[in-house]
Each structure stands twice: as C-alpha cells, then as structure tokens.
mmCIF file of C-alpha atoms in Angstrom:
data_model
loop_
_atom_site.group_PDB
_atom_site.id
_atom_site.type_symbol
_atom_site.label_atom_id
_atom_site.label_comp_id
_atom_site.label_asym_id
_atom_site.label_seq_id
_atom_site.Cartn_x
_atom_site.Cartn_y
_atom_site.Cartn_z
ATOM 1 C CA MET A 16 55.288 43.737 141.091
ATOM 2 C CA THR A 17 55.903 41.101 138.450
ATOM 3 C CA HIS A 18 53.580 38.327 137.322
ATOM 4 C CA GLN A 19 53.823 35.275 135.113
ATOM 5 C CA TYR A 20 52.131 35.843 131.722
ATOM 6 C CA GLU A 21 51.326 33.878 128.595
ATOM 7 C CA LEU A 22 51.118 35.688 125.270
ATOM 8 C CA MET A 23 49.633 34.230 122.109
ATOM 9 C CA VAL A 24 50.328 36.035 118.857
ATOM 10 C CA ILE A 25 48.904 35.243 115.427
ATOM 11 C CA PHE A 26 51.021 36.607 112.593
ATOM 12 C CA ASP A 27 49.737 37.252 109.088
ATOM 13 C CA PRO A 28 50.306 34.097 106.968
ATOM 14 C CA GLU A 29 52.208 36.177 104.399
ATOM 15 C CA VAL A 30 55.053 36.689 106.907
ATOM 16 C CA ASP A 31 58.012 34.380 106.235
ATOM 17 C CA GLU A 32 57.996 31.804 109.068
ATOM 18 C CA ARG A 33 61.761 32.267 109.485
ATOM 19 C CA GLN A 34 61.116 35.933 110.339
ATOM 20 C CA VAL A 35 58.656 35.219 113.181
ATOM 21 C CA ALA A 36 61.288 34.612 115.893
ATOM 22 C CA PRO A 37 63.358 37.754 115.089
ATOM 23 C CA LYS A 38 60.199 39.885 114.937
ATOM 24 C CA LEU A 39 59.007 38.512 118.284
ATOM 25 C CA ASP A 40 62.421 39.178 119.831
ATOM 26 C CA GLY A 41 62.123 42.806 118.765
ATOM 27 C CA PHE A 42 58.799 43.171 120.551
ATOM 28 C CA LEU A 43 59.968 41.275 123.629
ATOM 29 C CA LYS A 44 62.726 43.837 124.223
ATOM 30 C CA VAL A 45 60.019 45.872 125.977
ATOM 31 C CA ILE A 46 59.840 43.134 128.619
ATOM 32 C CA THR A 47 63.586 42.621 129.069
ATOM 33 C CA ALA A 48 64.303 46.381 129.110
ATOM 34 C CA ASP A 49 61.889 46.714 132.049
ATOM 35 C CA GLY A 50 63.640 43.942 133.980
ATOM 36 C CA GLY A 51 61.310 41.107 132.994
ATOM 37 C CA THR A 52 62.372 37.680 131.780
ATOM 38 C CA ILE A 53 61.347 35.573 128.788
ATOM 39 C CA ASP A 54 60.851 31.979 129.943
ATOM 40 C CA LYS A 55 59.831 30.225 126.738
ATOM 41 C CA ILE A 56 59.054 31.034 123.108
ATOM 42 C CA ASP A 57 57.087 28.353 121.288
ATOM 43 C CA ILE A 58 56.420 28.952 117.587
ATOM 44 C CA TRP A 59 53.633 26.644 116.475
ATOM 45 C CA GLY A 60 53.869 27.626 112.824
ATOM 46 C CA ARG A 61 51.116 27.963 110.253
ATOM 47 C CA ARG A 62 47.674 26.851 111.458
ATOM 48 C CA ARG A 63 44.128 27.101 110.214
ATOM 49 C CA LEU A 64 42.120 29.798 112.016
ATOM 50 C CA ALA A 65 38.861 28.964 113.770
ATOM 51 C CA TYR A 66 37.264 31.850 111.863
ATOM 52 C CA GLU A 67 38.347 34.261 109.177
ATOM 53 C CA ILE A 68 40.414 37.264 110.282
ATOM 54 C CA ARG A 69 41.060 40.045 107.760
ATOM 55 C CA LYS A 70 39.820 37.704 104.994
ATOM 56 C CA LYS A 71 42.503 35.135 105.864
ATOM 57 C CA ASN A 72 41.942 31.507 106.891
ATOM 58 C CA GLU A 73 45.451 30.817 108.218
ATOM 59 C CA GLY A 74 47.897 32.426 110.598
ATOM 60 C CA ILE A 75 51.303 31.769 112.127
ATOM 61 C CA TYR A 76 50.922 31.095 115.840
ATOM 62 C CA ALA A 77 53.481 31.814 118.542
ATOM 63 C CA VAL A 78 53.165 31.445 122.328
ATOM 64 C CA VAL A 79 55.476 33.230 124.753
ATOM 65 C CA ASN A 80 55.721 32.688 128.511
ATOM 66 C CA PHE A 81 57.323 35.546 130.418
ATOM 67 C CA VAL A 82 57.574 37.332 133.768
ATOM 68 C CA ALA A 83 57.041 41.098 133.764
ATOM 69 C CA THR A 84 55.300 44.059 135.330
ATOM 70 C CA SER A 85 51.770 44.861 134.207
ATOM 71 C CA GLU A 86 52.993 48.181 132.720
ATOM 72 C CA ALA A 87 55.560 46.439 130.508
ATOM 73 C CA THR A 88 52.973 43.829 129.498
ATOM 74 C CA ASN A 89 50.460 46.521 128.536
ATOM 75 C CA GLU A 90 53.107 48.319 126.466
ATOM 76 C CA LEU A 91 54.038 45.047 124.711
ATOM 77 C CA ASP A 92 50.379 44.370 123.880
ATOM 78 C CA ARG A 93 49.941 47.943 122.607
ATOM 79 C CA GLN A 94 52.962 47.659 120.294
ATOM 80 C CA LEU A 95 51.850 44.278 118.972
ATOM 81 C CA LYS A 96 48.373 45.597 118.158
ATOM 82 C CA LEU A 97 49.853 48.510 116.202
ATOM 83 C CA ASN A 98 51.809 46.186 113.901
ATOM 84 C CA GLU A 99 50.112 45.353 110.587
ATOM 85 C CA GLN A 100 51.731 41.898 110.382
ATOM 86 C CA ILE A 101 50.057 40.757 113.604
ATOM 87 C CA MET A 102 46.447 39.689 113.240
ATOM 88 C CA ARG A 103 45.596 38.901 116.885
ATOM 89 C CA THR A 104 47.146 38.937 120.352
ATOM 90 C CA LYS A 105 46.000 37.570 123.673
ATOM 91 C CA VAL A 106 47.825 38.141 126.944
ATOM 92 C CA LEU A 107 46.817 36.146 130.010
ATOM 93 C CA ARG A 108 48.271 35.995 133.480
ATOM 94 C CA ALA A 109 49.436 32.418 134.016
ATOM 95 C CA GLU A 110 46.912 31.906 136.834
ATOM 96 C CA GLU A 111 44.084 32.906 134.458
ATOM 97 C CA ALA A 112 45.402 30.621 131.706
ATOM 98 C CA ILE A 113 45.538 27.650 134.087
ATOM 99 C CA ALA A 114 42.007 28.411 135.312
ATOM 100 C CA GLN A 115 40.710 28.641 131.715
ATOM 101 C CA VAL A 116 42.269 25.304 130.772
ATOM 102 C CA ALA A 117 40.813 23.658 133.892
ATOM 103 C CA ALA A 118 37.345 25.115 133.208
ATOM 104 C CA GLU A 119 37.453 23.937 129.580
ATOM 105 C CA ALA A 120 38.498 20.427 130.656
ATOM 106 C CA LYS A 121 35.629 20.323 133.170
ATOM 107 C CA ARG A 122 33.121 21.428 130.498
ATOM 108 C CA SER A 123 34.424 18.714 128.142
ATOM 109 C CA GLU A 124 34.084 16.050 130.836
ATOM 110 C CA GLU A 125 30.541 17.169 131.660
ATOM 111 C CA LYS A 126 29.589 17.156 127.977
ATOM 112 C CA ALA A 127 31.031 13.645 127.528
ATOM 113 C CA ALA A 128 29.145 12.444 130.623
ATOM 114 C CA ARG A 129 25.869 13.906 129.309
ATOM 115 C CA LYS A 130 26.466 12.327 125.905
ATOM 116 C CA ALA A 131 27.178 8.927 127.486
ATOM 117 C CA ALA A 132 24.058 9.169 129.664
ATOM 118 C CA ALA A 133 21.716 10.221 126.825
ATOM 119 C CA PRO A 134 21.387 6.803 125.059
ATOM 120 C CA ARG A 135 20.566 5.098 128.367
ATOM 121 C CA LYS A 136 17.602 7.413 128.858
ATOM 122 C CA VAL A 137 16.289 6.474 125.397
ATOM 123 C CA GLU A 138 16.702 2.751 126.148
ATOM 124 C CA SER A 139 14.859 3.014 129.462
ATOM 125 C CA ALA A 140 12.080 5.012 127.800
ATOM 126 C CA GLU A 141 11.729 2.264 125.158
ATOM 127 C CA LYS A 142 11.559 -0.422 127.872
ATOM 128 C CA ALA A 143 8.907 1.565 129.741
ATOM 129 C CA ALA A 144 6.818 1.874 126.557
ATOM 130 C CA LYS A 145 6.771 -1.932 126.114
#
C-alpha cells in the first residue's frame, strides 16, 4: 500500500548547491524503482540551522513530496542517514505533516491570544487597586 510522504533533508553546507538536485535524484531512485512517484522537489538552499549540527551553523535544505510504500520509504531514509554529506533527514506521512502544521498554528494562535489578554489583566488589577 502506498502513502503520500514528505521528506526534509539537510545537506552539509560544504556541498556545492548545484550538486544537491543530482544527489537527491540518486537517492530517490529507490522510490521510483519500487513503483513510487516523486511529486515535487523543492530545494530551499542554504539556511541557518536552529541549532548546531556537527559543529555547523548552516545547511542546505531540500523538501521532497512523494508517493511510495513504507518499505521503499524506510530504505530511502536508511540510505540518506548513511551518507556523510547529509546532516539530518525527516520523513513524515503527509497526514502527519498536515496535522503538525495545524497543531503548530493552533499553539501560535493560543499564545497570541494569551499575550493579548495579559495587559488587560494588569490594567484591571491597577484599577482595582485604586
């Protein structure tokens, strides 16, 4: 049974950005050989990392959307993790990715609502003290 997946890969910043797409294509042959399809490859380019990985502050990000079996996806992830030029990988089923984005948006909204409500509480406390 096939599922929709999203893969995020962070390449070592020392990799030539022009080599990212050909390298990814090599790894993605695992998916196409098993009958899966590659829907979209989005190379974000060099970005600052949220935290240091292998004493590096930057990485080259790429996001791939594809349809494949779980076996092919596991093999792809295994091969990516064995490669020295790849610092991190994250594979999510599309349903999980959508749920994560929705949950993060909800948390942001709740945080903004709490922040907006906080000054009002201080004002009403000041009025009560007078």
